[in-house]
mmCIF file of C-alpha atoms and ligand atoms in Angstrom:
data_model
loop_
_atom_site.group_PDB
_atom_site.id
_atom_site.type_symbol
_atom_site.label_atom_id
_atom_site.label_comp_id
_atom_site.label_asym_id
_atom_site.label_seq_id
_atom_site.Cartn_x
_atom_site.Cartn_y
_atom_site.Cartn_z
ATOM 1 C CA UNK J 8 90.807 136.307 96.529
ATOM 2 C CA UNK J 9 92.597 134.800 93.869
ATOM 3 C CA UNK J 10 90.995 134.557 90.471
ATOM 4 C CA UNK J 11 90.857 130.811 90.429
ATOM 5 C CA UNK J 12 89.312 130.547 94.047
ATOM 6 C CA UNK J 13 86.664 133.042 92.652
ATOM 7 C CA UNK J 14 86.366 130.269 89.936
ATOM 8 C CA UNK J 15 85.857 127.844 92.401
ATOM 9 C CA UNK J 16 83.183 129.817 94.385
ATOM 10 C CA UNK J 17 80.865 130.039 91.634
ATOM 11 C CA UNK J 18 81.043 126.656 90.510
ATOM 12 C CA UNK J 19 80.588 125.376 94.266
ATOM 13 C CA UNK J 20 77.906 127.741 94.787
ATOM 14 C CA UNK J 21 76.133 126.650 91.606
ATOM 15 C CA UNK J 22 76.560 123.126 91.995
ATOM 16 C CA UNK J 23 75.574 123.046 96.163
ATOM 17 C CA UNK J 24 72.448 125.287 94.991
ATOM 18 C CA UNK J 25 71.637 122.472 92.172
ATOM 19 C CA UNK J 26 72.119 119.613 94.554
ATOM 20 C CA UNK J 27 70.046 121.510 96.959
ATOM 21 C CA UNK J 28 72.715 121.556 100.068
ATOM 22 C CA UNK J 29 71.177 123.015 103.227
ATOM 23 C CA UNK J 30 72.655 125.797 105.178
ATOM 24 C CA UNK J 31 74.308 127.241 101.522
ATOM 25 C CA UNK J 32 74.899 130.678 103.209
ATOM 26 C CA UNK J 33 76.994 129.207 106.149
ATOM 27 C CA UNK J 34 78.404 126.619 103.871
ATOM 28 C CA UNK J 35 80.017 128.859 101.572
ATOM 29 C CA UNK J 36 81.549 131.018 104.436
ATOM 30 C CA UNK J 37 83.441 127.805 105.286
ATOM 31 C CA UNK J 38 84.416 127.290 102.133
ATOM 32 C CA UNK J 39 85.716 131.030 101.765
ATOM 33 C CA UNK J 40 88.057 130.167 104.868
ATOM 34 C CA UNK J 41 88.969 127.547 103.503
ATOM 35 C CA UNK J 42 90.046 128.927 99.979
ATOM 36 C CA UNK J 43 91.579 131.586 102.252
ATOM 37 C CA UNK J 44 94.036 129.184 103.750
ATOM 38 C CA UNK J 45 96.486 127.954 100.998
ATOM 39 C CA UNK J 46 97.853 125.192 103.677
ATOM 40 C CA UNK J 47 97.151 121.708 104.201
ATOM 41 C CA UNK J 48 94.258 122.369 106.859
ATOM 42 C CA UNK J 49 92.322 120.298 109.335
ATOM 43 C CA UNK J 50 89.094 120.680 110.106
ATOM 44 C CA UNK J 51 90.209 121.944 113.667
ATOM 45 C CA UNK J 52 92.465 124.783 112.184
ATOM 46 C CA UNK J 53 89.582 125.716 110.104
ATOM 47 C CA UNK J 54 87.160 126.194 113.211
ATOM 48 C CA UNK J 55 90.301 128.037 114.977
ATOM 49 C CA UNK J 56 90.547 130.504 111.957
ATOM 50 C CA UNK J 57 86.807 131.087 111.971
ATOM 51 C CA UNK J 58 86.266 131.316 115.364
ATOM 52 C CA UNK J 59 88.856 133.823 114.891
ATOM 53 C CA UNK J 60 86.957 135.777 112.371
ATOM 54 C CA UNK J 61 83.662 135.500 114.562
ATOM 55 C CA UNK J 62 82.434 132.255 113.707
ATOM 56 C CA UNK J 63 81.093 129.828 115.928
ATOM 57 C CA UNK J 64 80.204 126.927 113.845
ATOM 58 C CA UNK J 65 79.865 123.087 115.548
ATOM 59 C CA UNK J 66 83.011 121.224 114.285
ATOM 60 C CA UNK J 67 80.637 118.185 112.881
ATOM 61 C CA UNK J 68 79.271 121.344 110.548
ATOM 62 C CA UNK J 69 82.943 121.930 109.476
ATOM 63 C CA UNK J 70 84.104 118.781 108.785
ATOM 64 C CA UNK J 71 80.712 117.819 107.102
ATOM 65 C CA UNK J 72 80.800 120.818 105.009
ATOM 66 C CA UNK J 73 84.679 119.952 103.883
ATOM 67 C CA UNK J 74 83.355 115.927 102.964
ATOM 68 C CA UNK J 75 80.952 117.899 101.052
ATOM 69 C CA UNK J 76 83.506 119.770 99.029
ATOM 70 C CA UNK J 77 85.304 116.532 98.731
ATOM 71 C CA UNK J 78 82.573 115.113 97.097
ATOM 72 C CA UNK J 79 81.682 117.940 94.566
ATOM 73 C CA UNK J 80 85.699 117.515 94.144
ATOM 74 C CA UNK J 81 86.559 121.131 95.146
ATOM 75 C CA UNK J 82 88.703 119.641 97.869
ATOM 76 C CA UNK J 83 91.222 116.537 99.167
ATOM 77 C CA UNK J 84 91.273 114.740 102.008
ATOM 78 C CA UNK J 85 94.934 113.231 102.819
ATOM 79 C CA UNK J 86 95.217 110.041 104.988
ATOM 80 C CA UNK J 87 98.957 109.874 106.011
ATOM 81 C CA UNK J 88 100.459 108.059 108.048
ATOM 82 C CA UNK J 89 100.890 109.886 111.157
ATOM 83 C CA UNK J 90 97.264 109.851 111.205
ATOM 84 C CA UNK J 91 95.999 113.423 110.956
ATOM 85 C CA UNK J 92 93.837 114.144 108.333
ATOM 86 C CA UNK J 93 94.538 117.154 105.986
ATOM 87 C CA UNK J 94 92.155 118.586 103.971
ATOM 88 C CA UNK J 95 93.270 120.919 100.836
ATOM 89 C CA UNK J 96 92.042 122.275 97.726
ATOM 90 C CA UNK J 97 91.616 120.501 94.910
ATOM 91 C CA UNK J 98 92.253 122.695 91.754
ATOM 92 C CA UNK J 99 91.382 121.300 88.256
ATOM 93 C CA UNK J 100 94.579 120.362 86.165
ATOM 94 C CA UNK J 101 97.256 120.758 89.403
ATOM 95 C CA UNK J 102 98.583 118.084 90.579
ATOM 96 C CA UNK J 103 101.436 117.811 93.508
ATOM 97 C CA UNK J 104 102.935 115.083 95.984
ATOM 98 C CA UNK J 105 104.169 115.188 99.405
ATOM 99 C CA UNK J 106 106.640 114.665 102.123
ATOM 100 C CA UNK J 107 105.761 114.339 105.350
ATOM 101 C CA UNK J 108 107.891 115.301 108.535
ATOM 102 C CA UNK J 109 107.339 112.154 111.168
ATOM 103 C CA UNK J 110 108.536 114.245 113.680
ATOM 104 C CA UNK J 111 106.507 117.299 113.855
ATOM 105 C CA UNK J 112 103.857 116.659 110.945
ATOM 106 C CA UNK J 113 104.832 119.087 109.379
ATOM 107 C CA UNK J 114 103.471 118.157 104.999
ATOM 108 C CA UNK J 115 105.986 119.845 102.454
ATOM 109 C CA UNK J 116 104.317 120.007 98.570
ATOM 110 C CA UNK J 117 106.455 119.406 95.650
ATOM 111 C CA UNK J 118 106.033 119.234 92.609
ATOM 112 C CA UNK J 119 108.516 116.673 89.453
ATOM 113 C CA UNK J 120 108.049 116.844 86.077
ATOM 114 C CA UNK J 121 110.882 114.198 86.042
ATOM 115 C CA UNK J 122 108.906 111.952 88.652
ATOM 116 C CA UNK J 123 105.458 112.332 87.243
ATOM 117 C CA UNK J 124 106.917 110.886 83.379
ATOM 118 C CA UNK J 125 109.048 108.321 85.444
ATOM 119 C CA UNK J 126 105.452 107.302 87.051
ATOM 120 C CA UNK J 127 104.253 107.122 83.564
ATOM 121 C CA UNK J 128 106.122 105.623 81.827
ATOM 122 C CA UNK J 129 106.984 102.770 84.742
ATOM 123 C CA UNK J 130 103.262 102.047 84.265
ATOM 124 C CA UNK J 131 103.620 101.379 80.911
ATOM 125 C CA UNK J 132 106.371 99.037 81.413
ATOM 126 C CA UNK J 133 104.075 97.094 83.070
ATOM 127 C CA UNK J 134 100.988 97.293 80.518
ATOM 128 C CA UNK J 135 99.144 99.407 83.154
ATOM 129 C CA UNK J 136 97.068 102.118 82.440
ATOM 130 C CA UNK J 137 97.829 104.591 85.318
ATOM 131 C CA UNK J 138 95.271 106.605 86.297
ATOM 132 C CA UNK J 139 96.120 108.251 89.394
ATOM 133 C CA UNK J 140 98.795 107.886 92.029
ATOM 134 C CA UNK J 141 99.935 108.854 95.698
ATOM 135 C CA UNK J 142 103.472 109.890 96.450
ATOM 136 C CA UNK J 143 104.300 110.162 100.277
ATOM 137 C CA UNK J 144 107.249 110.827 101.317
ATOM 138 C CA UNK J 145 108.292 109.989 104.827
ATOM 139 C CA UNK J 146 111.033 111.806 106.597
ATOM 140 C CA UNK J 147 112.435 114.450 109.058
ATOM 141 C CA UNK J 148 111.854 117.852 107.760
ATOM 142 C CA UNK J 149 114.659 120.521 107.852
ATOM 143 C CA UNK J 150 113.524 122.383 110.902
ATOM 144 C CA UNK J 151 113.583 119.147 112.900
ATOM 145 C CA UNK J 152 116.804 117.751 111.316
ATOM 146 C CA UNK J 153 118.593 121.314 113.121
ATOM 147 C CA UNK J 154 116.696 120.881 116.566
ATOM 148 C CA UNK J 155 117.336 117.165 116.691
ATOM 149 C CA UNK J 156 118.830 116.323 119.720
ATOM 150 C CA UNK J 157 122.742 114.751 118.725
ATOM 151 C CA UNK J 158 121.593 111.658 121.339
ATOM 152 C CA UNK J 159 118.401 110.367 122.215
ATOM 153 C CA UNK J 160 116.862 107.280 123.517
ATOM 154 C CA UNK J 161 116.270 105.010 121.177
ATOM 155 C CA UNK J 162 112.654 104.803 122.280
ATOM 156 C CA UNK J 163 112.407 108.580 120.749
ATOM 157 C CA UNK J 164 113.374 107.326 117.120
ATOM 158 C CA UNK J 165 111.756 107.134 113.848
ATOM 159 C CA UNK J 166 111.208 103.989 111.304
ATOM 160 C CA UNK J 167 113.927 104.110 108.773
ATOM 161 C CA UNK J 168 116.297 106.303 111.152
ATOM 162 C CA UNK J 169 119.780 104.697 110.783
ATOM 163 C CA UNK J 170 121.724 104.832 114.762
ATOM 164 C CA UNK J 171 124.897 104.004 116.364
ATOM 165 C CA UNK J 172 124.339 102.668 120.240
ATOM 166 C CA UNK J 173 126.180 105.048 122.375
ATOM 167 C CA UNK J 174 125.693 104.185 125.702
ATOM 168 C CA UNK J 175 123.143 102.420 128.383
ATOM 169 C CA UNK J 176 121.625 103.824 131.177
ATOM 170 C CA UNK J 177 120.289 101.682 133.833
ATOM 171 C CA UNK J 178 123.459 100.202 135.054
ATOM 172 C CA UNK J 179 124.602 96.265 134.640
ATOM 173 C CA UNK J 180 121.204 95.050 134.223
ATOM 174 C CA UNK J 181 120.455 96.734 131.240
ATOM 175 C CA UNK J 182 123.808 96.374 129.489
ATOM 176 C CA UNK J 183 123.154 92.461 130.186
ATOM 177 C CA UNK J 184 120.209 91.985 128.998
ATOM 178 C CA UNK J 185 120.903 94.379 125.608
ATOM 179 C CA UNK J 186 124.489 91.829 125.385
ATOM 180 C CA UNK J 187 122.031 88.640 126.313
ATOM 181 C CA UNK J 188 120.266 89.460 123.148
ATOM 182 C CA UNK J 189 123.689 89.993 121.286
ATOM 183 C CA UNK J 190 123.332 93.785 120.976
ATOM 184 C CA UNK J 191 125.631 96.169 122.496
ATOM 185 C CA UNK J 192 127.286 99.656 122.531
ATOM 186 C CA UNK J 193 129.093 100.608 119.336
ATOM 187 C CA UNK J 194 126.418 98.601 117.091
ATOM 188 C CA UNK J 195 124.505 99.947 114.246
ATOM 189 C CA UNK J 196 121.034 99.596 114.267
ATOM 190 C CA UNK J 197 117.992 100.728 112.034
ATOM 191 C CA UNK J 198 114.488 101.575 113.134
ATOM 192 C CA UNK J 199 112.052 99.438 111.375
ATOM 193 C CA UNK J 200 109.180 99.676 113.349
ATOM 194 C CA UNK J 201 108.034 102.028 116.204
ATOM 195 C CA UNK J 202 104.427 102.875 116.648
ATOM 196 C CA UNK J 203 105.164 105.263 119.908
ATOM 197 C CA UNK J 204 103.357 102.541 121.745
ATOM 198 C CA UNK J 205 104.658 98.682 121.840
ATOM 199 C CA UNK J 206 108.145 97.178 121.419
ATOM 200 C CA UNK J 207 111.081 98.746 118.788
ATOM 201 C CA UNK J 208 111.888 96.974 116.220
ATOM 202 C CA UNK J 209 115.352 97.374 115.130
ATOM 203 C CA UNK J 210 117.687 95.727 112.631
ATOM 204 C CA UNK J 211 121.175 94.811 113.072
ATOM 205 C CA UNK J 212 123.652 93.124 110.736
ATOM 206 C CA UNK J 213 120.672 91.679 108.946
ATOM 207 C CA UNK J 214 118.826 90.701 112.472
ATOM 208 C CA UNK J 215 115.665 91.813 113.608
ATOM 209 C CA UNK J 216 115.729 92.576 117.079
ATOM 210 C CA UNK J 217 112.788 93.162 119.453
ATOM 211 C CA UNK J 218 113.221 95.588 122.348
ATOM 212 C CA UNK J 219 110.910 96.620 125.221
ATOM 213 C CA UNK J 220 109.715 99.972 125.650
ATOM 214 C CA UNK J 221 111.571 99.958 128.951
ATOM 215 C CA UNK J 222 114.839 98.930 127.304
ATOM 216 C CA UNK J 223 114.450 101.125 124.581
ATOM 217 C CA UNK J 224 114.013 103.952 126.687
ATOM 218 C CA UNK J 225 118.079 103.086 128.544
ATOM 219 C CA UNK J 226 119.215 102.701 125.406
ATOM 220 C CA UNK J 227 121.089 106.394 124.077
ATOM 221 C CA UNK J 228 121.274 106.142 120.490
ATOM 222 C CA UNK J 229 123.094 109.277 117.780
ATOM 223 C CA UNK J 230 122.765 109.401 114.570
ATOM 224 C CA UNK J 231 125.039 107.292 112.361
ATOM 225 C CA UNK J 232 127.994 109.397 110.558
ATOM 226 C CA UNK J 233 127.331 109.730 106.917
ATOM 227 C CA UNK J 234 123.451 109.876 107.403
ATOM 228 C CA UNK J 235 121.810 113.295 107.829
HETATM 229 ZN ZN1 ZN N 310 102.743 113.075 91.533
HETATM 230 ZN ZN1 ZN N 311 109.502 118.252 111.308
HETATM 231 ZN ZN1 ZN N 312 99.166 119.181 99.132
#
């Protein structure tokens, strides 16, 4: 174990002994798994990787035992927006930001000296005293930008995704109701909302446009040329 996770041990041992914390013994073999894992983890990955080491712990003792190391601070909790929840470790004086793959989920860390003083001092531009911050980026990770399909139904894209409209499926009837609504093959369009349930909301030439499921899903849509 790393010399800082020993650190961290001690101190959460100490502190979970003071508060008087039930179940210390079981707690803190949680919390060695969980040092053990240097990834953004949920509290189902954690049971996995115990289970794995012979561990049978309820999953309402794992995630209470994480919300307790949240609270002592040795741990995070990350809401993002493609609503998993990611617990990691919390290590005094590190700090780090995120992307966020909306495809596969998939959290990337990085780390700006440039973007943390750019924070800081925009803050004092505005005669705020900054005292923490979130930075979430929302994207397509690298992985996903190789395997992505070259044409897809526009039902299958992402907010923010920039698309030319290729083609229709569903004979006439689709291709007049897309024209009825003054869309049609050979337009650009941007995703700016899909919620994988619900209409598409796309934007054309400065126009919102609201589109069924149903249509969305007869709609074949690529990926403009000049965006990635
Ligand atoms: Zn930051
Ligand atoms: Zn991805
Ligand atoms: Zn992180």
């Amino acid at each position: 174990m790393k010399q800082i996770h020993a650190i961290e041990r001690e101190q959460f041992e100490k502190l979970f002994r003071q508060e008087a914390i039930d179940c210390l013994e079981d707690r803190l073999v949680v919390l060695d798994a969980f040092l053990l894992n240097e990834d953004h983890i949920t509290p189902e990955d954690l049971e996995a990787y115990l289970k794995m080491q012979g561990y049978s712990f309820s999953s309402e003792f794992i995630v209470e035992t994480l919300e307790l190391m949240c609270r002592f601070g040795f741990a995070q909790k990350n809401h993002f927006q493609n609503g998993v929840q990611h617990y990691e470790h919390k290590h005094l004086g590190q700090h780090h930001d995120h992307m966020v793959c909306t495809k596969c989920g998939n959290v990337v860390e990085f780390e700006s000296h440039q973007l943390e003083e750019l924070q800081r001092r925009i803050a004092r531009d505005y005669n705020f005293y900054m005292l923490q911050h979130r930075m979430e980026i929302y994207g397509i990770c690298a992985r996903c930008q190789t395997e992505r399909a070259q044409k897809m139904p526009l039902v299958l894209a992402k907010p923010g995704e920039k698309l030319v409209i290729k083609d229709l499926i569903g004979g006439n009837a689709s291709r007049v109701r897309l024209m009825s609504m003054g869309l049609r093959v050979g337009d650009k369009v941007e995703i700016l909302n899909n919620f994988g349930k619900g209409q598409v909301v796309v934007v054309a030439d400065d126009q919102r446009y609201v589109l069924g499921r149903g249509l969305a899903q007869k709609i074949i849509v690529e990926v403009a040329n000049g965006e990635k």
